[in-house]
Short mmCIF file of C-alpha atoms in Angstrom, two decimals:
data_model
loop_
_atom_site.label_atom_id
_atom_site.label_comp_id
_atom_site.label_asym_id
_atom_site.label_seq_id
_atom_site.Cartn_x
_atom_site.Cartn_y
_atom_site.Cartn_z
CA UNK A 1 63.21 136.28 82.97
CA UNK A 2 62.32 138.14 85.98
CA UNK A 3 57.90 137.20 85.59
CA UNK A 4 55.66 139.83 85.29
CA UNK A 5 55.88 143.56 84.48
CA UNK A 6 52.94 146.35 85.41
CA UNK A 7 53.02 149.40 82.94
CA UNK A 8 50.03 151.33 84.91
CA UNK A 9 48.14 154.60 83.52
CA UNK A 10 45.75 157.57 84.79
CA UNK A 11 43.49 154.39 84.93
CA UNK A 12 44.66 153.09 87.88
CA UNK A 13 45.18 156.38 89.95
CA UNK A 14 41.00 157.56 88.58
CA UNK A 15 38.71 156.01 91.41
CA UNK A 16 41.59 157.88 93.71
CA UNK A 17 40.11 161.31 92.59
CA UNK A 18 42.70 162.16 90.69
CA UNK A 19 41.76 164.04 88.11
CA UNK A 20 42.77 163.45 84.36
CA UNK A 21 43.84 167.14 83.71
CA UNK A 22 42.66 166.68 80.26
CA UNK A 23 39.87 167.97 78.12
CA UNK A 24 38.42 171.00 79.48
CA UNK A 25 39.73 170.53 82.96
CA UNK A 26 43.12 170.74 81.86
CA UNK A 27 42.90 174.22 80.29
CA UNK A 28 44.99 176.83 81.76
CA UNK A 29 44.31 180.59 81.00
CA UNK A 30 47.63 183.49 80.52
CA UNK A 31 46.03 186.14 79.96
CA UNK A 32 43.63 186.17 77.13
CA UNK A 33 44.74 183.09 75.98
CA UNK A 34 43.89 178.97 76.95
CA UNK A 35 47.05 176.40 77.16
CA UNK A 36 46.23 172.68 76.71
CA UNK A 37 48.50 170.32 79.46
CA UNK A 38 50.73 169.94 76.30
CA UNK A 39 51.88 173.52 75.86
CA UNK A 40 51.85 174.45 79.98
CA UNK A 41 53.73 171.03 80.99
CA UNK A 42 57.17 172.03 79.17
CA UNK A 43 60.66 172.96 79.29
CA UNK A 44 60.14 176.01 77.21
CA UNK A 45 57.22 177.12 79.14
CA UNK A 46 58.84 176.73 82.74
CA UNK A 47 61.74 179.13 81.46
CA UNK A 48 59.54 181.42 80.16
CA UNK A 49 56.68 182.04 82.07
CA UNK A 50 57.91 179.99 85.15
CA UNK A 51 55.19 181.95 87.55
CA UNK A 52 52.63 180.34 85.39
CA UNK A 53 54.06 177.24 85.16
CA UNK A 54 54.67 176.88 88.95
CA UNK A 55 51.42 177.72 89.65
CA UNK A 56 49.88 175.22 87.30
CA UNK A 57 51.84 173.02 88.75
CA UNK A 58 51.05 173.88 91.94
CA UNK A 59 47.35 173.56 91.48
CA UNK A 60 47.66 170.24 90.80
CA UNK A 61 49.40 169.06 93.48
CA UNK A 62 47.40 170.60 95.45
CA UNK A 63 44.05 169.36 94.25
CA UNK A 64 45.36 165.84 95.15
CA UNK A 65 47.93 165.77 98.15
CA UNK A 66 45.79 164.29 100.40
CA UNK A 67 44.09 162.19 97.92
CA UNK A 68 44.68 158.02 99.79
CA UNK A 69 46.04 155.01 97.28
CA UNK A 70 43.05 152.48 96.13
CA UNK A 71 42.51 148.89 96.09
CA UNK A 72 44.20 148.75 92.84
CA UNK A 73 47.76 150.52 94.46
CA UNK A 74 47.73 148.24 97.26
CA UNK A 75 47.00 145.51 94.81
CA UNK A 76 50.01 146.18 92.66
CA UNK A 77 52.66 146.93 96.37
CA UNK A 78 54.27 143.40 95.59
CA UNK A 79 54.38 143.83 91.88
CA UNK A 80 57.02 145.02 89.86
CA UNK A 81 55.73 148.39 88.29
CA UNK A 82 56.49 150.94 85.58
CA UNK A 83 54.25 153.66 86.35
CA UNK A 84 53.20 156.81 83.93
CA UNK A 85 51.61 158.44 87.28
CA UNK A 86 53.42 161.46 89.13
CA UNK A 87 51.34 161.20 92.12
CA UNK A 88 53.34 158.81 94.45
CA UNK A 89 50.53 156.60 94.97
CA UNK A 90 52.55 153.86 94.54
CA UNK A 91 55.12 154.46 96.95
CA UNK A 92 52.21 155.65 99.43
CA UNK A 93 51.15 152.50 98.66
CA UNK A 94 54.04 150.27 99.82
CA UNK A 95 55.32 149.12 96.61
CA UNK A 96 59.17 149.44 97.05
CA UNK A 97 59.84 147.80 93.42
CA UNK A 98 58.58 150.32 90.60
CA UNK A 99 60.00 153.03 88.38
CA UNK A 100 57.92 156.56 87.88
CA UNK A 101 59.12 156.62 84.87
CA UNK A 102 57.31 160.13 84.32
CA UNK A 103 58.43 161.42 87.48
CA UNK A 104 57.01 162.36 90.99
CA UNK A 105 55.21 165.64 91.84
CA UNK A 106 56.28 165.83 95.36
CA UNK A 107 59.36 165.32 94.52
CA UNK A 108 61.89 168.05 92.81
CA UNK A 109 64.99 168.63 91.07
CA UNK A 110 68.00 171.14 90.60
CA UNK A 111 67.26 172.56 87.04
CA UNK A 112 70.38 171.21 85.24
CA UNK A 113 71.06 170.45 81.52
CA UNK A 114 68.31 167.63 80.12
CA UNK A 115 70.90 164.74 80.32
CA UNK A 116 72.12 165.31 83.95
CA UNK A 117 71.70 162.93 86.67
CA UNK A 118 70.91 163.88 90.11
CA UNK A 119 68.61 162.01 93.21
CA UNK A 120 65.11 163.97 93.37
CA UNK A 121 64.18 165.34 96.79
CA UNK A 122 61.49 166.34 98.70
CA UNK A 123 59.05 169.19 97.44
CA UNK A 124 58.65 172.35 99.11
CA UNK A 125 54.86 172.80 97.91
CA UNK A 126 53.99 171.89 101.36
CA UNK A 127 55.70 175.30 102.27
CA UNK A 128 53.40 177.42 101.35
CA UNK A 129 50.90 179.31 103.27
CA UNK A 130 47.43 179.47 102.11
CA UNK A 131 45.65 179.87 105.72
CA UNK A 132 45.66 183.92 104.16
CA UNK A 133 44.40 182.57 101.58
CA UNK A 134 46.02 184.19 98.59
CA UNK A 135 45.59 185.50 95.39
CA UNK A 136 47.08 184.21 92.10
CA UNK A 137 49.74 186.44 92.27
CA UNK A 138 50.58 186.21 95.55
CA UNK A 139 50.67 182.59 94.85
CA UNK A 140 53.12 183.08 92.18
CA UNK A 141 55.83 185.70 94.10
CA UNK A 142 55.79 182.55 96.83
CA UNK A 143 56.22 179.86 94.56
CA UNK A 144 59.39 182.05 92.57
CA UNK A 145 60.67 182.47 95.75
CA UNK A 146 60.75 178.75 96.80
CA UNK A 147 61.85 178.00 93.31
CA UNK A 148 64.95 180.06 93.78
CA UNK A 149 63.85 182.27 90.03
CA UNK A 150 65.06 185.88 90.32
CA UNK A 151 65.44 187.88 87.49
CA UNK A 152 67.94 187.56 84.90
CA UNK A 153 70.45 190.07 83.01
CA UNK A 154 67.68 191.22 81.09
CA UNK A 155 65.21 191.66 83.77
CA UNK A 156 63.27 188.69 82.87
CA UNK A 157 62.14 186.41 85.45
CA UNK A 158 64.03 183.01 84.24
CA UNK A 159 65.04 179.45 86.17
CA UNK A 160 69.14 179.50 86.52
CA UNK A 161 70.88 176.38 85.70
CA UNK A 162 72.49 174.74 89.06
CA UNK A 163 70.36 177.09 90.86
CA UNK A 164 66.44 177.34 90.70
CA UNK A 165 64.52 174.38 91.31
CA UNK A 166 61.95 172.22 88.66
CA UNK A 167 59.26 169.79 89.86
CA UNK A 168 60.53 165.98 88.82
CA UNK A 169 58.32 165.53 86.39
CA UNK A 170 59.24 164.40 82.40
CA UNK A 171 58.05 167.54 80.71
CA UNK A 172 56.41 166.96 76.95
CA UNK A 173 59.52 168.50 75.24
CA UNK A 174 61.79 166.67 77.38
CA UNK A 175 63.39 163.08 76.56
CA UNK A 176 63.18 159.63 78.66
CA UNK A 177 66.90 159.58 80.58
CA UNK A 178 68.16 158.06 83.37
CA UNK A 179 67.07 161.11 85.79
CA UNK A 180 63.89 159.02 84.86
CA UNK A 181 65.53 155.52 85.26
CA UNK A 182 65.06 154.73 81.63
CA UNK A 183 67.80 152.24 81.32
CA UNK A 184 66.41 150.73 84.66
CA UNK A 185 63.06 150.23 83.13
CA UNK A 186 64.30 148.99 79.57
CA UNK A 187 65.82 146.44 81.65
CA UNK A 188 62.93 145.50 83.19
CA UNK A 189 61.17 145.39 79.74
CA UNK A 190 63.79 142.80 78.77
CA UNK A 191 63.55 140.81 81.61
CA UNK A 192 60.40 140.50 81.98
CA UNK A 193 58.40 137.04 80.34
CA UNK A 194 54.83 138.90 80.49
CA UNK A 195 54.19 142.68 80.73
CA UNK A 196 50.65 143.86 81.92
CA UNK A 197 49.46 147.05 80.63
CA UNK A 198 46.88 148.64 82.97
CA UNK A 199 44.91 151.72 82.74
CA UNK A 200 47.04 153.44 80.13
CA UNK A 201 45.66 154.45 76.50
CA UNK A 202 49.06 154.22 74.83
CA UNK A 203 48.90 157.71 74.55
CA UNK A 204 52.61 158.53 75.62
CA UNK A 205 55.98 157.13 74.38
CA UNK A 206 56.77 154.88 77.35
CA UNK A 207 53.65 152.33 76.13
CA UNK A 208 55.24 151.74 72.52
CA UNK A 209 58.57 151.03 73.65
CA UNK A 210 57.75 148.27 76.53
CA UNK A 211 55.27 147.16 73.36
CA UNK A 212 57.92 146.90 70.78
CA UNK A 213 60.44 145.40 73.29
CA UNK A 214 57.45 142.73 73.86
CA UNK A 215 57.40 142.07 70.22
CA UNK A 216 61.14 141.96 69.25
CA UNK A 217 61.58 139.29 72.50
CA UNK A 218 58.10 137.51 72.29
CA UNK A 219 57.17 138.19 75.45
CA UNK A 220 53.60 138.06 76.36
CA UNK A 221 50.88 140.67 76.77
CA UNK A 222 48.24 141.72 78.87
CA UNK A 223 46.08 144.79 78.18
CA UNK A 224 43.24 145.79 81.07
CA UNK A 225 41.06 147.85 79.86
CA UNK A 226 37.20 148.18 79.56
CA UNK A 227 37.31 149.24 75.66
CA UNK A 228 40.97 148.00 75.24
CA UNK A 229 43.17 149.20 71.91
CA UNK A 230 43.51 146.02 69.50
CA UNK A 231 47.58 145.06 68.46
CA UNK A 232 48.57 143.41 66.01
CA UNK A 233 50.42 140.56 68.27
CA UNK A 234 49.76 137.38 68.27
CA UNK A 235 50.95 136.93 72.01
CA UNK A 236 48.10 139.62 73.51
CA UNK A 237 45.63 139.23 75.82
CA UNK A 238 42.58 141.67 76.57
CA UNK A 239 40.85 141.75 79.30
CA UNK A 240 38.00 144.23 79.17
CA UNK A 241 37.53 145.09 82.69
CA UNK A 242 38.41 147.83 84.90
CA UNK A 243 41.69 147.48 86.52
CA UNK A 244 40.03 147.02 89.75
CA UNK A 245 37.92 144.19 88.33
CA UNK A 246 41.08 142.54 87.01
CA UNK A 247 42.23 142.80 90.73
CA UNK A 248 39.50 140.92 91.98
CA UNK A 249 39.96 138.50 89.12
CA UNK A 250 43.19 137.38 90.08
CA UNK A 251 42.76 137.78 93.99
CA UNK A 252 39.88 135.37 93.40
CA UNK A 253 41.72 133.15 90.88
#
């Protein structure tokens, strides 16, 4: 048993600014019509309509690349830590044990087939120039360029395979693989004798398989969470506190 295992949510990144992207804040109008996060943040959109996509994308990192790591992150630098956050806090933090298991904006990939492995690198969002302050589709000719998207056969704009580049980030209609270190973090899961769920609302896959991994090992559970979801598990723990209160808690304990 390796002790205890963080699985950390949009909870923990929130009194960081970052926003959740959801509800009404995480529409995103094409034309005439709204996306949800759901439909924008996926494989099918990004080789569709990757000038839309890119600039979603690009809107977000933007809104919070200068946005500092809390008490919390700092908190959690020593820990050993699944996170479902793409916005490097962690690492920004110091912690130089945990697994964004969802991916890093700032980071990107070569688009390749789902399965392939490769070692994320920097992001070129930093690249470009808004002192001119551009227009939306200005915005979007820069970010196809950086992107390395040109126009296909058909004369449809379109990602190439080995070619154009994708933000490293787990899209909805993409799969956990080991781009993602997903064997790394079931390992963890199996390892671990307690795992600590913080700031998540067991809204995404990652949540029910470190839970049913708990349950099929007995390992103990923690859930942090003002107005936390009941299990069924006779080996959980709530505490109904903000993450930053449970913080305190155990610095003061």
């Amino acid at each position: 048993m390796s002790g205890e295992l963080f699985i950390t949510g949009a909870g923990v990144s929130a009194s960081s600014g970052i926003p959740t992207f959801r509800g009404n804040d995480g529409f995103w109008t094409v034309g005439s019509k709204n996306y949800t996060p759901q439909e924008m943040a996926t494989r099918i959109m990004y080789e569709n309509n990757p000038a839309d996509f890119l600039l979603w994308y690009f809107k977000r990192f933007a809104s919070y690349r200068d946005v500092k790591p809390n008490t919390v992150h700092y908190w959690l630098a020593n820990k050993q830590l699944i996170t479902q956050n793409i916005d490097g806090l962690d690492g920004r933090a110091g912690n130089k044990n945990h697994i964004s298991i969802h991916g890093r904006l700032d980071k990107v990939v070569l688009y390749q087939n789902e399965m392939d492995v490769q070692s994320p690198f920097d992001a070129n969002w930093n690249e470009i120039d808004l002192s001119l302050n551009p227009n939306d589709e200005e915005l979007k000719k820069k970010l196809l360029d950086k992107f390395k998207i040109n126009l296909n056969n058909y004369n449809i704009l379109s990602p190439k395979l080995g070619l154009s580049l994708k933000p490293y980030v787990l899209l909805f209609d993409e799969i956990y693989t080991d781009l993602y270190r997903m064997s790394e973090a079931e390992e963890w899961m199996n390892n671990a004798d307690k795992i600590i769920f913080m700031g998540t609302s067991f809204s995404v896959n990652i949540t029910s398989i470190a839970l049913r991994t708990a349950i099929a090992n007995g390992i103990e559970v923690e859930i942090v969470d003002p107005e936390p979801i009941k299990l069924n598990y006779n080996k959980v723990r709530y505490y109904e506190m903000t993450a930053e209160e449970y913080c305190n808690m155990r610095k003061s304990g």
